[in-house]
Amino acid sequence: MDPIILITVAVILIVGISLLLFLDRRPKLPTGTYPTTRDPNDPAGGGSTAVLDRPEADQTVVGDVASADSELIDEDRVDAGTAVVEPEAPAAPELERPAPAAGRLARLRARLAKSNNVFGKGLLALLSTDNITDDVWDEVEETLLLADLGTEPTMELVDALRERVTVEGSRDPQHVKAMLREELVRMVDPAMDRRLDASRKDGRPAVMMVVGVNGVGKTTTVGKIARVLVAEDRQVVLGAADTFRAAAAEQLATWGARVGVDTVRSEEDGADPASVAFDAVKTGIDQEADVVIVDTAGRLQNKANLMDELGKIKRVIEKQATVDEVLLVLDATTGQNGLSQAKVFAEVVNVTGIVLTKLDGTAKGGIVIAIQRQLGVPVKLIGLGEGPDDLAPFQAEGFVDALLED
């Protein structure tokens, strides 16, 4: 055979074998799996999502390429023809556990530090002088008036102290302090019933209305009262009947959500407050709650129509349950103006207790005695600060001890 022909055949064979070996070394795709890319004109974005297109099923979105390095895809969980979307379930918000109400008043020792210099320590300094003249007694009287004790209670306390100083004759600071403490405790009146009426009775929840003028921290106080009751393991329902202030219902609902308390509110601003209050009480009855607390709009005491509305709320509630507690929220810093507010509210609804807010860091401790004397109802709760648990049940002796703390 011609050598040229032999060489040509050999070259063809070598090239053919080399081509076969090259083709055999290419990477192979898994059986039935094909690479696809998303259309760049797709509104969802081009090329950002990996897609597995299986012959036996339509395209199934599995995961985002950008997060592929942080998420494992379990192909056994991808059902044929079904888009598998299994986002991690959001963790339920952890409910707050309010601090126990017992012992909160002890914090007054620090919170009333500024008051001590003006009220307690000022009186002790005056009464411990070697020679208590008429001028000294005038200063004692002025100090008590500045503390919002009121004219009548001030004169009563000064007269009692003058008599005891004259009879006992002691100037020892500890003896004077004990004497002043006894007189103040007597005027604050520890015999008053300061318990909140917040227990079920006759198969229904207790109903509590909270009233007061704008700006005293009423809605916040309602939220804090709920925390006090939750700390005592009571089931509470809140009623957002302040429908005139747009943010009031949302604010109250936020307070309730933090401790797992339901809030009944209207879907519309400016709804009938009495209707909301009625629905809140009905919800409390249906849920067999321990207490329903109804927040009301901040009423200006000189607005007769608004005060009439407050009376209407109470009457509507009483179509299905008795209003067991009406708490009047007062700003302790308003002094005698707070007394006039209290008087007007007491004429419209039967006020059963006072909540004094903003008492910390002031010299207005005497307002406790003045307000109780005017209304004949006890101060039941006092606000000690801005914290969520800075609302404490009032205790006469603990309060006086805080005022006279060294």
XYZ file of C-alpha atoms in Angstrom:
406
model
C 0.000 0.000 0.000
C 1.164 3.491 -0.768
C 2.981 4.946 2.310
C 1.175 8.266 1.858
C -2.181 6.545 2.201
C -1.036 4.742 5.358
C 0.141 7.989 6.950
C -3.146 9.728 6.111
C -5.201 6.916 7.695
C -3.025 6.973 10.825
C -3.453 10.738 11.261
C -7.227 10.406 10.864
C -7.335 7.649 13.497
C -5.203 9.646 15.954
C -7.340 12.773 15.529
C -10.539 10.751 15.916
C -9.334 9.012 19.110
C -8.170 12.358 20.578
C -11.544 13.973 19.875
C -13.396 11.102 21.572
C -11.171 11.356 24.657
C -11.742 15.137 24.844
C -15.518 14.819 24.630
C -15.553 12.136 27.323
C -13.795 14.466 29.810
C -16.517 17.279 29.779
C -18.527 17.759 33.072
C -21.873 16.011 32.981
C -25.164 17.445 34.312
C -27.384 15.421 36.687
C -29.988 13.412 34.910
C -33.117 15.430 34.278
C -31.673 18.775 35.473
C -31.142 21.735 33.186
C -29.615 25.157 33.870
C -31.989 28.061 33.392
C -31.689 31.772 33.865
C -34.411 34.305 34.646
C -35.345 36.764 31.919
C -33.569 40.091 32.688
C -36.833 41.840 31.770
C -38.687 39.964 34.514
C -39.960 42.562 37.080
C -38.756 40.276 39.838
C -35.202 40.857 38.666
C -32.933 38.988 36.259
C -30.665 36.190 37.344
C -31.156 36.687 41.074
C -33.016 33.474 41.851
C -31.886 29.879 41.358
C -34.556 27.767 39.728
C -34.726 23.983 39.595
C -36.653 22.916 36.518
C -37.482 19.231 36.753
C -39.007 17.354 33.865
C -41.757 15.912 35.986
C -42.791 19.300 37.378
C -43.132 22.947 36.604
C -40.482 25.389 37.714
C -40.231 25.615 41.470
C -38.624 28.569 43.230
C -36.364 27.238 45.935
C -34.196 29.994 47.234
C -32.413 33.239 46.623
C -28.866 32.966 45.278
C -27.714 35.858 47.450
C -28.538 33.841 50.546
C -27.558 30.421 49.244
C -24.422 30.401 51.355
C -26.453 30.803 54.549
C -29.497 28.601 53.821
C -29.503 24.865 53.095
C -32.066 23.578 50.590
C -33.653 20.289 51.498
C -34.676 18.951 48.065
C -36.699 16.150 49.667
C -39.088 18.834 50.963
C -39.710 20.367 47.507
C -42.990 18.917 46.297
C -43.593 18.528 42.583
C -45.338 21.531 41.120
C -45.504 23.391 44.450
C -43.710 26.585 45.464
C -42.220 25.831 48.867
C -42.178 28.939 51.036
C -41.234 28.169 54.615
C -40.026 31.366 56.272
C -38.929 30.986 59.825
C -41.916 31.657 62.058
C -41.425 34.913 63.938
C -40.878 34.331 67.609
C -43.815 35.374 69.750
C -43.008 38.596 71.583
C -41.913 37.860 75.100
C -44.384 39.326 77.554
C -43.030 41.527 80.275
C -43.421 40.437 83.865
C -44.246 43.550 85.890
C -42.450 44.076 89.161
C -44.508 43.147 92.236
C -46.430 46.114 93.601
C -45.375 45.328 97.151
C -42.309 47.282 98.170
C -42.482 49.886 95.414
C -43.135 52.657 97.910
C -39.692 52.057 99.375
C -38.327 53.774 96.265
C -39.736 57.038 97.566
C -36.718 57.382 99.817
C -34.612 58.159 96.762
C -37.268 59.764 94.570
C -38.287 62.325 97.198
C -34.737 63.398 98.004
C -35.429 66.928 96.773
C -38.550 67.130 98.902
C -36.641 66.150 102.024
C -34.619 69.366 101.963
C -37.745 71.519 101.768
C -40.389 69.560 103.629
C -39.107 66.963 106.085
C -35.642 68.261 106.810
C -36.842 71.865 106.783
C -39.448 71.173 109.430
C -37.064 69.139 111.543
C -34.484 71.907 111.456
C -37.035 74.488 112.560
C -38.514 72.360 115.331
C -35.125 71.364 116.725
C -33.951 74.914 117.460
C -33.279 75.834 121.082
C -35.770 78.663 121.090
C -38.910 78.247 118.970
C -40.269 81.762 118.652
C -43.328 83.012 116.829
C -41.114 83.704 113.833
C -40.075 80.052 113.775
C -43.689 78.949 113.857
C -44.402 81.319 110.966
C -41.654 79.577 108.992
C -43.118 76.176 109.850
C -46.491 77.364 108.612
C -44.995 78.726 105.396
C -43.165 75.462 104.739
C -46.372 73.477 105.099
C -48.277 75.811 102.784
C -45.542 75.529 100.158
C -45.935 71.771 100.389
C -49.596 72.174 99.323
C -50.921 70.996 102.652
C -53.698 73.561 102.456
C -54.656 76.303 104.888
C -56.929 74.359 107.239
C -54.699 71.271 107.564
C -51.651 73.545 108.011
C -53.196 75.411 110.930
C -54.316 72.124 112.473
C -50.815 70.641 112.262
C -49.100 73.788 113.561
C -51.458 73.969 116.538
C -50.877 70.302 117.367
C -47.092 70.702 117.150
C -47.038 73.862 119.252
C -49.005 72.148 121.990
C -46.749 69.088 122.022
C -43.533 71.133 121.987
C -44.823 73.210 124.898
C -45.920 70.191 126.937
C -43.034 67.848 126.159
C -40.386 70.576 125.956
C -37.822 68.388 124.167
C -35.552 69.705 121.406
C -33.808 66.410 120.734
C -33.888 65.899 116.961
C -34.959 62.252 117.223
C -37.771 63.108 119.607
C -38.916 65.988 117.401
C -38.827 63.705 114.360
C -40.950 61.084 116.143
C -43.421 63.772 117.204
C -43.692 65.195 113.673
C -44.077 61.707 112.211
C -46.959 60.866 114.535
C -48.838 64.028 113.627
C -48.316 63.598 109.883
C -49.368 59.942 109.931
C -52.514 60.914 111.830
C -53.388 63.532 109.203
C -52.665 61.216 106.269
C -55.052 58.781 108.005
C -53.829 55.180 107.728
C -57.345 53.950 108.585
C -58.659 54.814 105.125
C -59.363 51.822 102.877
C -56.902 52.149 100.001
C -57.515 48.785 98.345
C -58.430 48.768 94.653
C -61.808 47.182 93.954
C -60.523 44.857 91.240
C -62.018 41.449 91.987
C -64.850 39.554 90.305
C -68.195 39.676 92.043
C -71.584 38.115 91.282
C -70.163 36.346 88.234
C -68.878 39.486 86.512
C -65.624 41.459 86.393
C -65.032 44.534 88.477
C -65.316 47.717 86.408
C -62.940 50.617 86.927
C -63.245 54.044 85.292
C -60.235 56.349 85.166
C -60.965 60.072 84.787
C -58.997 63.321 84.806
C -58.113 66.395 82.783
C -55.712 66.548 79.853
C -52.031 66.348 80.609
C -52.041 64.496 83.923
C -50.770 61.238 82.395
C -54.114 59.442 82.546
C -53.690 56.937 79.692
C -50.194 56.096 80.894
C -51.596 55.641 84.388
C -54.221 53.191 83.073
C -51.426 51.160 81.491
C -49.473 51.180 84.740
C -52.533 50.143 86.762
C -52.910 47.182 84.399
C -49.315 46.233 85.184
C -49.994 46.439 88.925
C -52.944 44.054 88.530
C -51.132 41.682 86.164
C -48.364 41.433 88.754
C -51.088 40.149 91.103
C -52.078 37.514 88.496
C -55.385 39.176 87.629
C -56.903 38.974 84.142
C -57.454 42.487 82.818
C -59.315 43.988 79.839
C -58.700 47.604 78.818
C -61.263 49.895 77.208
C -59.953 52.792 75.103
C -62.886 55.178 75.509
C -60.718 58.250 74.917
C -61.834 58.532 71.290
C -61.094 62.245 70.952
C -57.319 61.894 71.036
C -56.156 59.931 68.008
C -53.107 58.358 69.634
C -54.797 57.422 72.912
C -56.196 54.056 71.789
C -52.945 52.993 70.160
C -50.980 54.102 73.202
C -53.228 52.107 75.510
C -53.094 49.035 73.261
C -49.298 49.173 73.365
C -49.323 49.216 77.156
C -51.672 46.238 77.186
C -49.737 44.218 74.622
C -46.567 44.427 76.692
C -48.173 42.381 79.458
C -50.637 40.302 77.434
C -53.752 42.363 78.138
C -56.498 42.820 75.518
C -57.608 46.335 74.592
C -61.059 47.100 73.172
C -61.068 50.165 70.922
C -62.991 51.711 68.049
C -61.798 51.439 64.468
C -62.804 55.053 63.878
C -61.577 58.224 65.524
C -64.259 60.230 67.266
C -66.521 57.241 67.906
C -69.012 57.290 70.760
C -66.940 56.798 73.968
C -69.893 55.265 75.800
C -70.247 52.622 73.076
C -66.566 51.675 73.373
C -66.869 51.456 77.154
C -69.960 49.244 76.794
C -68.127 46.900 74.399
C -65.114 46.722 76.705
C -67.252 45.641 79.640
C -69.079 43.101 77.465
C -65.718 41.676 76.393
C -64.625 41.446 80.008
C -67.824 39.576 80.880
C -67.415 37.173 77.931
C -63.768 36.495 78.838
C -64.570 36.114 82.531
C -61.917 38.695 83.311
C -61.217 39.910 86.830
C -61.384 43.604 86.006
C -62.142 45.961 83.124
C -60.368 49.333 83.177
C -61.951 52.066 81.044
C -59.799 55.021 79.999
C -61.775 58.213 79.332
C -60.979 61.417 77.489
C -59.226 64.224 79.337
C -62.121 66.384 80.419
C -61.799 70.079 81.069
C -63.828 70.648 84.200
C -65.304 73.891 82.827
C -66.779 72.162 79.766
C -70.267 71.134 80.860
C -70.989 69.035 77.761
C -67.834 66.980 78.204
C -68.590 66.379 81.857
C -72.089 65.296 80.837
C -70.478 62.848 78.421
C -68.510 61.363 81.307
C -71.722 60.817 83.210
C -73.200 59.167 80.122
C -70.312 56.691 79.923
C -70.958 55.643 83.496
C -74.692 55.234 82.899
C -74.157 53.147 79.745
C -71.683 50.864 81.485
C -74.165 50.287 84.278
C -76.673 48.819 81.830
C -74.729 45.573 82.172
C -72.398 45.987 85.170
C -71.811 48.182 88.180
C -68.959 50.699 88.098
C -67.043 49.579 91.175
C -64.162 52.045 91.119
C -63.730 55.576 89.770
C -60.153 56.753 89.999
C -59.371 60.438 89.535
C -55.865 61.089 88.222
C -54.306 64.332 89.460
C -50.956 65.949 88.781
C -49.339 66.495 92.199
C -47.529 69.584 90.929
C -50.730 71.501 90.154
C -51.435 72.204 93.825
C -54.699 73.986 94.564
C -55.773 73.762 90.913
C -55.830 70.014 91.362
C -58.188 70.461 94.301
C -60.663 72.411 92.169
C -60.510 69.710 89.482
C -61.219 67.048 92.065
C -64.264 68.877 93.354
C -65.884 69.168 89.916
C -65.243 65.545 88.974
C -66.678 64.392 92.295
C -69.929 66.182 91.416
C -70.265 64.270 88.117
C -69.154 60.766 89.092
C -68.710 59.084 92.432
C -64.928 59.296 92.793
C -63.714 56.432 94.978
C -59.972 56.997 94.905
C -57.184 59.351 93.849
C -54.087 58.609 91.780
C -51.388 61.241 92.268
C -48.855 61.436 89.440
C -45.565 63.356 89.231
C -45.089 63.273 92.987
C -41.402 62.393 92.798
C -38.807 65.106 93.156
C -41.225 67.774 94.398
C -42.093 69.477 97.671
C -45.806 68.853 97.116
C -46.313 65.946 99.506
C -48.921 67.877 101.455
C -51.365 67.531 98.551
C -52.084 64.000 99.807
C -53.617 65.350 103.019
C -55.364 68.270 101.305
C -57.072 66.178 98.635
C -58.258 63.561 101.105
C -59.672 66.239 103.380
C -61.605 67.891 100.557
C -63.099 64.795 98.932
C -63.215 62.418 101.847
C -61.737 59.695 99.598
C -58.295 58.122 99.897
C -55.215 58.466 97.745
C -54.836 54.883 96.497
C -51.912 55.077 94.080
C -48.994 57.440 93.581
C -46.760 57.916 90.559
C -43.092 57.839 91.481
C -41.456 58.380 88.095
C -41.517 57.678 84.357
C -40.753 53.945 84.472
C -43.479 51.398 83.598
C -43.575 50.120 87.170
C -43.261 53.506 88.879
C -46.814 53.405 90.206
C -47.193 52.252 93.782
C -50.064 51.500 96.157
C -50.148 54.318 98.685
C -49.240 53.517 102.284
C -49.637 56.273 104.852
C -46.752 55.397 107.150
C -44.374 54.537 104.313
C -45.136 57.854 102.638
C -44.481 59.888 105.778
C -41.265 57.971 106.442
C -40.120 58.846 102.929
C -40.779 62.534 103.553
C -38.804 62.468 106.797
C -35.977 60.249 105.589
C -32.575 61.511 106.743
